Amino acid sequence: MASVELERRVVELVTDAAKGKEESVVIWAMELGQCVEAAPSIELGEVVVTQLCFRHNKPCLWKFLDFCLSSGLLSPLHVLSLLSARVIPQRRSQPEAYRLFLELLRRYAFSFGPIARDGHKEKIAESVDLALQLSETYKVHVVEFGHALVLFFFSTFISLIDSTLDDWGLKMTSRKRPRLAFGGSTDHDGGEDSIGNENFRSNEHQERIRTMNSFLAIEVLGKLTESRKALVLLRLVHLNMPEKFNGLLQRLRFLEARQFAFSDLNSAVQLLARLSVQLQRVLGFEYQLNKRQFIGVLLDIGSQKPTFHCNSGFGPSTCWVPLDIYMENAMDGKQLSIKSAINILAEGIMTLQVINQASWQETFLALWLSALRLVQRERDPLEGPVPHLESRLCVLLSIVPLAIANILEDEANLNSSSLKDTASRNVENGDGHEMNSKANTSRKHGLISSLKVLGNFSGLLCPPSSVSDSANSAATKAARFIHNSNNERDASGGGSCGDTCIKAGGDMRHLIVEACIARNLIDTSAYFWPGYVSASMISPLNTSPVQKSPWSTFMEGAPLRDSLINSLIMTPASSLEEIEKLYHIALNGSQEEKSAAAKILCGASLRSGWNIQEHVVHFVVKLLCPPVPPNYTGPSHLIDHMSMLSAILFEASTVDTVHILSLHGMVPEVAVSLIPLCEDLGSLKPTSNNKSSMGDESSVYMVFSLAFLFLLRLWKFYRPPLEQYIAERGGAVVGELTLEYLLILHNNHVASARNETNSSAHQYESASEKPMYIDSYPKLQAWYSQNKSCVASTLSGLSSGNPVHEVANKILSMIYWKMTRSRAPSSNSPAPSSSSVSGSPADVGEDVNQRLMLPAWDVLEAIPFVLEAILTACSHGRLSSRDLTTGLRDLVEFLPASLATIISYFSAEVTRGIWKPVPMNGTDWPSPAAILKSVESEIKEILEAVGVSVPSCFTDISTVMLPLPLAALVSLTITFKLEKSVEYIHAVAGLALENCASGCPWPSMPIVGCLWAQKVRRWHHFIVVSCSRSVFTQNKDAVAQLLRSCFSSFFGFRHTSTSLLSSQSSVSGLLGYTVTGCSAHPSVAPGFLYLRSCRTIPVVQYVNNVIVELVAEYAFKLASKWASTDSPHLNSTQASLSLAISKAKEAATLGACLLCVAGGVRLVQELYRETIPTWLLSPKEEKLGEASSVSHVMEGYAMAYLVILAGSIEWGFGDKLPACALSRRASIVGIHMDFLAGVLEGNISLGCDPATWKSYVSCLVGLMVNFAPTWIKDVKVETLRKLAGGLRGWHECELALSLLERGGASAIGSAAELVNVLN
C-alpha cells in the first residue's frame, strides 16, 4: 500500500479514537498489518512517527507504536532513529513525548532481531542514515544494517548527554563538544523550542516533567549500559573511532566536574557515578570464552600471566628465552647486525612484555638476567677470532641500558600526548590541579624494582676477572657518595681509589647501576638501597687521597706523551667532553697527535667505556670521514690524515671492536664513511717504492687496504648476490647482504633523520648528511661490478695491448722476480714465463718492483687475470705449489687489498668445480695427517654430546685431497703470522676460508681445520668446534638431530624416563653455562652449536618442518601425560593443566626462536604460507596408541602459539614498521587467514584430527585478538566474516565477535549484527 494510503488510514484510526470510537491497538495492528508488504514496514514506521511528531501526539498512537515494536510490525532501530531526530530537539516543548521516547528507548534499544531480507536491511540502514545524518556527521558511508545500529546507538547516547547538559544549564565549548546532527545546543534547538511561549512556561506540570526527564535520560543511559550489548556497541566506536568516543568521555567528565556546582543536581550524583563506571567497562571490556569446552579453558589458562619462579639464582621463567637466544645469536662473529641491537632489543622487550603479560619489573629483571648469563658464558671461552668478553659486556652495560632508555622514552612520549589532553580538560573543567606526575613512572618504577631484586641473583653477579677492578671502583664510588653524604660534604672525583678498591667487593650490579645512572635512567638514590653498599665499606673507608685520573691530566692541557698516551689507552674516558676534545685533536693536531688520539679513542674508551660507549662509537665513525678543509686544492685532503686514518683503521679492525660497532647499528654508517675513503685513496699513486706495503702503516697502499678490507667485511663480498630476504626487525639475513643494500639503509636513515629534526636522539650528523649512491664512486663501482662478474662466471680473455693486460703482465713479472730471488740458485723449478697473460715471456731483467707505482684500483682490476694465469700454470705443472703460495703471499704484501680479489676468485672457482683436487701429502701441499684422526675423533665427541651421530669421514689419510683453489687459499692464509698487526687480514680470510671449505664435500673442512690447528695450537678447540659445525651444511639428518637435542636440553631431560611435566626447563641447559667446558676436550651446548650453524644450512625450509613436528610432538606428549590415568595425582587438576599449558607454550616459544634465527622473515613467511597449511592438511600417524582429544587440542594450541610468536618476533604487535614491512605482514597474515576461511567453508579437506583443527583456529584467533589486534585490521572483511561464521558454528560466539570487533571500520557492521548472540 502506498504511504499516502497508509497515512490516511492511520489518521482515520487516530481521529476515530479521539471521537470515542477507540479500538484495541491489536486490531489496529492487524488491520494495518494487512496493508503493508512485509514486516517490519519502513513505510508504516515513517507514517506513525510523522503523525506522532507532533500532529497527532496522542496516547493511543503511542500505545499502538509500542505494540507494533513488540510484535515486529515495525523495526525498533528504524522507529527509534526517527523519534530521536524529531523528539530530542523538541524535548522542552514536548516533554511528554520525550518521556515516552525514553521509555521506548529503554525497552527496545536492543530489540533488533534477525531480518530475513538483505534488501530490507539496506533500506532500514539507509533510512536511519538519512534521519540522523550519520554519513555526514561521522564522515563514513553507512550502508550496512549493523553499521547503522552502532552509529544510531552512539549518536543517541551523545544526544541524550548533550540534552542533559543543556537542560541543566551547563555549556561546553564547541571545541570540546563537536556538533552532532541533533540534540543538545545545536541548530535544531531553534526558536520554537528554546523560546517557546508563556503558556508553555507557566505549565507547572510540564515543567515538572521536563525536570524529571533530564534525570530520566541519565537513568536510561545507565540502565542501557548495564547490558553487555551496549558495551559491545560502544566498544566498536572506541576501537574504530577513538576521537568520537573520547568526545563522549569528555562530556561525562564535564558533567562529573559540575555535578556539585548546583545543589539541585545532587540527586544525579549516583546516576552519573553508575554511568561513569559502566563507560569505564567499555575500555576494559573482555569477552567470555566458552569454558564448557576444553579449548575455552585452554585459552583462558594460556592467556593468564605466567608464573615467574627462579631456580639456583640463575633466572626466572623460561618464557623469556627469546632474549637469551637473541643475545647469544648476536655474538656470532660471522654475522654483523645491519640494525642497531638497541632498537631490536627494545622492540623485542615490548613484544615479550605483552605476550607474557608481565609487569615491567619482571620484564626488566628477565632482561638483566639474560644479559648477565650472556657474560657468564664467556668465563671459559674458546680462544679464537670471535667476539669475546668485550662484546658481551657491551650488550650488558651499553646496549641493554640504551634499549631501556628507548622504552622509557616511548612511554614518556605516549604519556605527554595524553597528559596534554588531560591538562586542557582540567583547565576547561576548572580543576586547576597539577597533572599527576605518576603517569610517567610505571616503567621507571619497574626498572628500579628490577635492579633492587637483581641483588638476589648472586650466582650471576660475580664479575669476570678482567672487570673486577671496574666493579670494585663502582662499589667504592657508591660508598664514598654515602660517606660524603653522611658527613655533608661534596662527593670527591672519580678514578681508582687505592687499597679501598680491593676491599670494596663490587659485583656486576654495581656496574649495571652506574650504566643506568650515566644515562639518567635512575639517580644516585640507588646508592642508598638496602644491601647495595655494605656498612663495612662505609665506616672504615680509606681516607687516602684518590689517585688522579689520566683523563683529568689530559683535560688540564697536558701534551700527549708516551706515558700519558698509554694511560689514556688503558683507561676509559668518563665524559663526553673528554671524547670531544680527543676527536678535535685527531682532526687538527700534529701527525703524532692525530695518530695517538685515534689510538686512544679506539682503546679502553671504545671497548670498555660502557657509560659513554654510544658517543665514542659515533666519533670513531666520524673520524673515518674527515671533513675537507675550506679552499683545499691538493690531490686529496686525506693525505694530511694518513697517520690518523691508519691508526684508527688498525685499531677498529679488531674482532671485538667491529662487533661493538655492529651492535650499535653503525654498519651502514661505517660503509658510507669508508666508500669515499676507498675511492680517493685507491686513485692515488703510492709515494713509496717499498717492496712491502705491510711494513709501512701510513702508506697509500696500506691505508687503502685497511679501509677496503674493512668495507668488504661488512658484507659477504665473495658470495653470489642472491635474492634478498632482510628481516625488518634486525633478525637473521637469509641470502647475502650487498653494498647496495647497506647504502639503502643509510639513505633511509638520512630520510628519517630529516623527518625527525626536532628529535634529541639525533645528536650527531652521520658520516654523510646526504643520500649516497654507488654511481657517485666510479672506481669502486667498477671493481664492484667486476667482482660480481668474477663470482658469477669465468673470466673473459683480454686482447694483447689492453691496459689491464699490461698491468697484469707487470704484476706477473714482479711475482716471478720475487720467486727467483727467494729460490736457491740450484733450484730446477721451471720458469713460469708462459704464465703471463699474453703467453709471451715476461721481462725479468730488472727489479720491476721499482716500476709498479700504480693506483690501487688499477692493480685490483688486473689481479683476477693474474690469478687465472698462475693457477692455470700450477695445474699444468709449470708452477710449483710452493712458488704459487709464495707469489700469492708477495702479492698480498705488495697490496694487502688484493686479498679480497684472491678470496673472491678462488671461492668462485671452487664452486665451479673445474679444478682437479690436489693431494695434501706434505710434499706438494701441506699435510693435515699428523692430527687428522684426533680432530675427527674430537668432532665426533662434540656431535655425540649434543645427540648427533655422523659416519666416519676418512678411510685412508694418505689420500686426503682438496680442490686446487682451496688448497692454494688455505696455504696462503697459514703463511701469515698470528699477531695483531695482521688481524685485519685474518678477519677477512678466516670467514671466507671457512665458507669455502664448508661448501666443499664434507672432509674438506676438517682438512682445512687441521692445517690451521697445526699452525695455531691455542686455537685448537675453536677450530674443532668450527669443523663440527660444517656437518650441518651437508647432512639434513644431523640438523634434525641437533634440533631435537635443543628441545630435550631445554626441557631438562635427555632420557625418556624423565617426566616432561616434572622436568625443569632451563636456558642454561640449552645454551650452556659456559661456551665450552673446562675439560681437555671442547664441548658446547646444543643450542649454542645450533646458533653458530643454522645460517649455513643449505635448505633452510627444512628447519621449519622439523621445528613444527617437534613442537607438535612435545605438546601432544604433555597433554597425554596430563590426561593419563596412571597419574591420578596429576589428572584433571587445574594446577597440572596450567603446568602442561605452560610447557606447551615453552615448546612453541623455543621453536619460534630457533626458526627465526635460522631464516628470519623468510622462514616466518614460509611458516604462514606453506608449513602450517601443509601440516594441517597432511594425515597424521596415530601417536601413543589411543590419543585423547585433549592431546589433539593441546597440539593445536601449541601450533597457534608458535605461529603468533614467530610473527611477533619478526613484525612485532604494533604498527611502527616501515611501509614495506607492514605491507608484507598484511599480505602474509591475510594469506594464512584466507586459507583458514577456505577450510571452514568446506573448500579444502583436512588431514589432521578435527580437534586439532578446531583448537588451532580458535586459539590462533584468540591469541591474535589478545596480543595482535593490529594484524586483524589488515585481513579482508569477507575473510573475517567467514572465520566468525566458523567460530559461531563451534559455539564460540563471543570469540567471533571479538575478531570482528578488531577488524577495523569496515567490519563494524558485521560485528554489530552478532550482538544478539550475547547474553
PDB file of N, CA and C in Angstrom, residues 147 315 382 703 764 832 1039 1053 1142 1235:
ATOM      1  N   HIS A 147      26.229  -1.366  10.883  1.00  0.00           N
ATOM      2  CA  HIS A 147      26.925  -0.085  10.972  1.00  0.00           C
ATOM      3  C   HIS A 147      25.956   1.013  11.422  1.00  0.00           C
ATOM      4  N   GLY A 315      67.834 -17.300  37.197  1.00  0.00           N
ATOM      5  CA  GLY A 315      66.887 -16.627  36.327  1.00  0.00           C
ATOM      6  C   GLY A 315      65.455 -17.041  36.503  1.00  0.00           C
ATOM      7  N   LEU A 382      86.235 -20.209  24.191  1.00  0.00           N
ATOM      8  CA  LEU A 382      87.031 -20.783  23.122  1.00  0.00           C
ATOM      9  C   LEU A 382      87.932 -19.684  22.574  1.00  0.00           C
ATOM     10  N   VAL A 703      96.911   2.160   3.905  1.00  0.00           N
ATOM     11  CA  VAL A 703      95.682   2.766   4.423  1.00  0.00           C
ATOM     12  C   VAL A 703      94.498   2.413   3.523  1.00  0.00           C
ATOM     13  N   TYR A 764      74.181  13.512  16.508  1.00  0.00           N
ATOM     14  CA  TYR A 764      75.338  13.529  15.641  1.00  0.00           C
ATOM     15  C   TYR A 764      74.910  13.498  14.190  1.00  0.00           C
ATOM     16  N   PRO A 832     108.088 -19.717 -14.968  1.00  0.00           N
ATOM     17  CA  PRO A 832     106.685 -19.585 -15.360  1.00  0.00           C
ATOM     18  C   PRO A 832     106.488 -18.540 -16.438  1.00  0.00           C
ATOM     19  N   VAL A1039      70.876 -32.060  11.163  1.00  0.00           N
ATOM     20  CA  VAL A1039      70.123 -30.867  11.557  1.00  0.00           C
ATOM     21  C   VAL A1039      68.936 -31.267  12.416  1.00  0.00           C
ATOM     22  N   PHE A1053      65.725 -32.745  30.183  1.00  0.00           N
ATOM     23  CA  PHE A1053      65.828 -34.194  30.252  1.00  0.00           C
ATOM     24  C   PHE A1053      66.445 -34.706  28.961  1.00  0.00           C
ATOM     25  N   SER A1142      51.738 -24.353  30.171  1.00  0.00           N
ATOM     26  CA  SER A1142      52.963 -23.550  30.249  1.00  0.00           C
ATOM     27  C   SER A1142      54.105 -24.232  29.500  1.00  0.00           C
ATOM     28  N   PHE A1235      43.367 -18.993   3.970  1.00  0.00           N
ATOM     29  CA  PHE A1235      43.421 -20.464   3.971  1.00  0.00           C
ATOM     30  C   PHE A1235      42.476 -21.039   5.032  1.00  0.00           C
TER      31      PHE A1235
END
